[in-house]
Amino acid sequence: MSFGGIEAGGTHWNCAIGGAEGAELTRVETFPTTTPAETIGRATEFFAAEPGLEALGLGLFGPVDVRRDSPSWGTILSTPKPGWENVNVAGALADALEVPIALDTDVNAAAVGEWRHGGAQGLDTFVYLTVGTGIGGGVFANRLRVHGLLHPEVGHMLVPHDRTRDPFEGCCPFHGDCLEGLASGTAMRERWGRTGEELTDPAAWDLEAEYLALGLANLTMTLSVERIVLGGGVGRAPGLVEQVDERLRDALAGYVPAPEVVAPGLGPRSGLVGAISLARAAR
Amino acid sequence: MSFGGIEAGGTHWNCAIGGAEGAELTRVETFPTTTPAETIGRATEFFAAEPGLEALGLGLFGPVDVRRDSPSWGTILSTPKPGWENVNVAGALADALEVPIALDTDVNAAAVGEWRHGGAQGLDTFVYLTVGTGIGGGVFANRLRVHGLLHPEVGHMLVPHDRTRDPFEGCCPFHGDCLEGLASGTAMRERWGRTGEELTDPAAWDLEAEYLALGLANLTMTLSVERIVLGGGVGRAPGLVEQVDERLRDALAGYVPAPEVVAPGLGPRSGLVGAISLARAAR
């Protein structure tokens, strides 16, 4: 028995095959997110080549309609990503592959991966936060994924922004200086003229840790999370998890207990392992 | 059969009796929150006078340890309220009244009231936000109250604060200019030198609606709430719910669908009705 998983992000899509249980991936392919036709086409080819595929789990960048009974199920909603608005990604894959499809956001899928096989196993309430090109979060409360009206978009929460210290206006096309607008990899590149990987100035990383800690403080106040798993390309920067953990304690000021901040137990594979977990449940 | 409920807030305690079902309250008494001994004593007298009391539901101001299996269950933790830190309120009531006690935060109890009998009946994910002396919120996700590590303290989330427009430093003893520090009734009184009831300046209410909308935007981004019930002494100000609803839509900027903002379906009785609902489940 084989199950497919796609971590369909706004920058890259990762496709993989897994077995009936566990976190092992038997085939993995990564390609950039280009046009919908080309990107969905490449994913279709990848899975069509897999004999006996039972089901596909799709962790899709959002905002996306994940309500199974909705006419626009599987369709990307308001996205700043050109060409992707109103694209029915899940429908296109279902038509092409003719297998059951389980859909959630890319970050909820990663949260599922961490909850089942990674650093958040069996927790009641936690958030998987990814900081890369953008910022997103998968949320568990009461041992279940949170969807609500649509699904969480924690990257777009509004946080304090001291323009004296940081005059950068923020880069979110919807909210300007929301958390993603101030602390995503895109924001770092626009503010400093260099990518996170090239940035060595401690002041830049101090500011980054500060914004992320403000976001994590708000997750703590709103959800009383037990743990926050911090992943993504920027999230993996050396020492950042420890720095954010320390700043979070400062921000909470002892008012409520601080959750642990940890790196993903599955490293960069949380999303793929989670998508395959979703596929297993959809069979 | 009769059930007791206490909405034990930081300013007032409300005690009431209810029957085996429904939202009707048969006896209600309100008194100010003074010393622990005096306040708990008055509540004990109220319920001791009730023949055949089956159980008591206690909605207690926090932060409070609501984990039933914890040695400090029922004890108030870090509070700015003098004399109340480390007071075991639930234990004192249980000793005095010898009935089963169901405990949650005052705001989670109010959320239960609204979910069972008020303006949030049967919702999957919503928040009851009260704006009074302080700001607090009860949270439901996946049709269950959220507790997590402790319980949500949504009033203490950190929001943008434009010091050019509003030089007030904020009044929260823990976080300065968190949402409660900027938008609680205490903050209004300290900033403007008048209580919310005396304030008629539209600019003051614009600022209030703006801060609350920022907080509600963060609840929307984090939980994807279907509805936000806005209550409390300040929350009841004429026109405020509508003003906040409008500002919330501005803050979300069309990125995700806006939840409805509504007044409590049970008016000022959400907390008492919810506490009695908790008592029924504890019997």
GROMACS .gro file of C-alpha atoms in nm, chain A residues 5-100:
model
   96
    5GLY     CA    1   0.165   1.353   0.013
    6ILE     CA    2   0.214   1.702  -0.127
    7GLU     CA    3   0.345   1.994   0.072
    8ALA     CA    4   0.220   2.255  -0.172
    9GLY     CA    5   0.377   2.580  -0.059
   10GLY     CA    6   0.382   2.916  -0.231
   11THR     CA    7   0.751   2.880  -0.325
   12HIS     CA    8   0.808   2.505  -0.365
   13TRP     CA    9   0.601   2.191  -0.389
   14ASN     CA   10   0.736   1.878  -0.226
   15CYS     CA   11   0.587   1.545  -0.328
   16ALA     CA   12   0.650   1.214  -0.155
   17ILE     CA   13   0.533   0.857  -0.117
   18GLY     CA   14   0.495   0.678   0.215
   19GLY     CA   15   0.374   0.339   0.336
   20ALA     CA   16   0.085   0.235   0.559
   21GLU     CA   17   0.244   0.374   0.876
   22GLY     CA   18   0.542   0.562   1.016
   23ALA     CA   19   0.732   0.869   0.904
   24GLU     CA   20   0.953   0.716   0.636
   25LEU     CA   21   0.932   0.865   0.287
   26THR     CA   22   1.020   0.633  -0.001
   27ARG     CA   23   1.030   0.884  -0.289
   28VAL     CA   24   1.063   1.261  -0.268
   29GLU     CA   25   1.065   1.527  -0.539
   30THR     CA   26   1.081   1.905  -0.503
   31PHE     CA   27   1.008   2.164  -0.769
   32PRO     CA   28   0.933   2.538  -0.769
   33THR     CA   29   0.576   2.672  -0.758
   34THR     CA   30   0.537   2.825  -1.106
   35THR     CA   31   0.203   2.848  -1.291
   36PRO     CA   32  -0.088   2.637  -1.165
   37ALA     CA   33  -0.099   2.425  -1.483
   38GLU     CA   34   0.271   2.347  -1.481
   39THR     CA   35   0.295   2.289  -1.104
   40ILE     CA   36  -0.015   2.070  -1.078
   41GLY     CA   37   0.105   1.890  -1.395
   42ARG     CA   38   0.438   1.799  -1.238
   43ALA     CA   39   0.270   1.671  -0.923
   44THR     CA   40   0.029   1.463  -1.133
   45GLU     CA   41   0.318   1.304  -1.322
   46PHE     CA   42   0.495   1.222  -0.997
   47PHE     CA   43   0.195   1.039  -0.849
   48ALA     CA   44   0.074   0.882  -1.176
   49ALA     CA   45   0.406   0.696  -1.186
   50GLU     CA   46   0.329   0.532  -0.849
   51PRO     CA   47   0.157   0.195  -0.886
   52GLY     CA   48  -0.120   0.122  -0.633
   53LEU     CA   49  -0.151   0.472  -0.486
   54GLU     CA   50  -0.434   0.449  -0.231
   55ALA     CA   51  -0.495   0.814  -0.151
   56LEU     CA   52  -0.332   1.157  -0.163
   57GLY     CA   53  -0.286   1.407   0.121
   58LEU     CA   54  -0.259   1.768   0.010
   59GLY     CA   55  -0.119   2.038   0.235
   60LEU     CA   56  -0.191   2.351   0.035
   61PHE     CA   57  -0.084   2.712   0.083
   62GLY     CA   58  -0.372   2.942   0.160
   63PRO     CA   59  -0.603   3.099   0.222
   64VAL     CA   60  -0.780   2.795   0.079
   65ASP     CA   61  -1.130   2.656   0.121
   66VAL     CA   62  -1.082   2.334   0.321
   67ARG     CA   63  -1.450   2.279   0.407
   68ARG     CA   64  -1.531   1.943   0.248
   69ASP     CA   65  -1.898   2.027   0.190
   70SER     CA   66  -1.830   2.363   0.023
   71PRO     CA   67  -1.873   2.412  -0.354
   72SER     CA   68  -1.532   2.579  -0.363
   73TRP     CA   69  -1.355   2.302  -0.165
   74GLY     CA   70  -0.989   2.286  -0.261
   75THR     CA   71  -0.983   2.630  -0.419
   76ILE     CA   72  -0.724   2.892  -0.328
   77LEU     CA   73  -0.889   3.215  -0.220
   78SER     CA   74  -0.730   3.562  -0.184
   79THR     CA   75  -0.358   3.510  -0.239
   80PRO     CA   76  -0.094   3.765  -0.331
   81LYS     CA   77   0.061   3.492  -0.550
   82PRO     CA   78  -0.006   3.584  -0.917
   83GLY     CA   79  -0.218   3.337  -1.114
   84TRP     CA   80  -0.324   3.121  -0.819
   85GLU     CA   81  -0.633   3.302  -0.695
   86ASN     CA   82  -0.949   3.093  -0.746
   87VAL     CA   83  -0.755   2.791  -0.871
   88ASN     CA   84  -0.916   2.460  -0.769
   89VAL     CA   85  -0.601   2.265  -0.688
   90ALA     CA   86  -0.760   1.970  -0.511
   91GLY     CA   87  -1.020   1.929  -0.784
   92ALA     CA   88  -0.755   1.925  -1.058
   93LEU     CA   89  -0.552   1.661  -0.876
   94ALA     CA   90  -0.861   1.449  -0.802
   95ASP     CA   91  -0.964   1.457  -1.169
   96ALA     CA   92  -0.616   1.363  -1.287
   97LEU     CA   93  -0.534   1.092  -1.034
   98GLU     CA   94  -0.871   0.943  -0.943
   99VAL     CA   95  -0.781   0.871  -0.579
  100PRO     CA   96  -0.937   1.007  -0.260
   0.00000   0.00000   0.00000
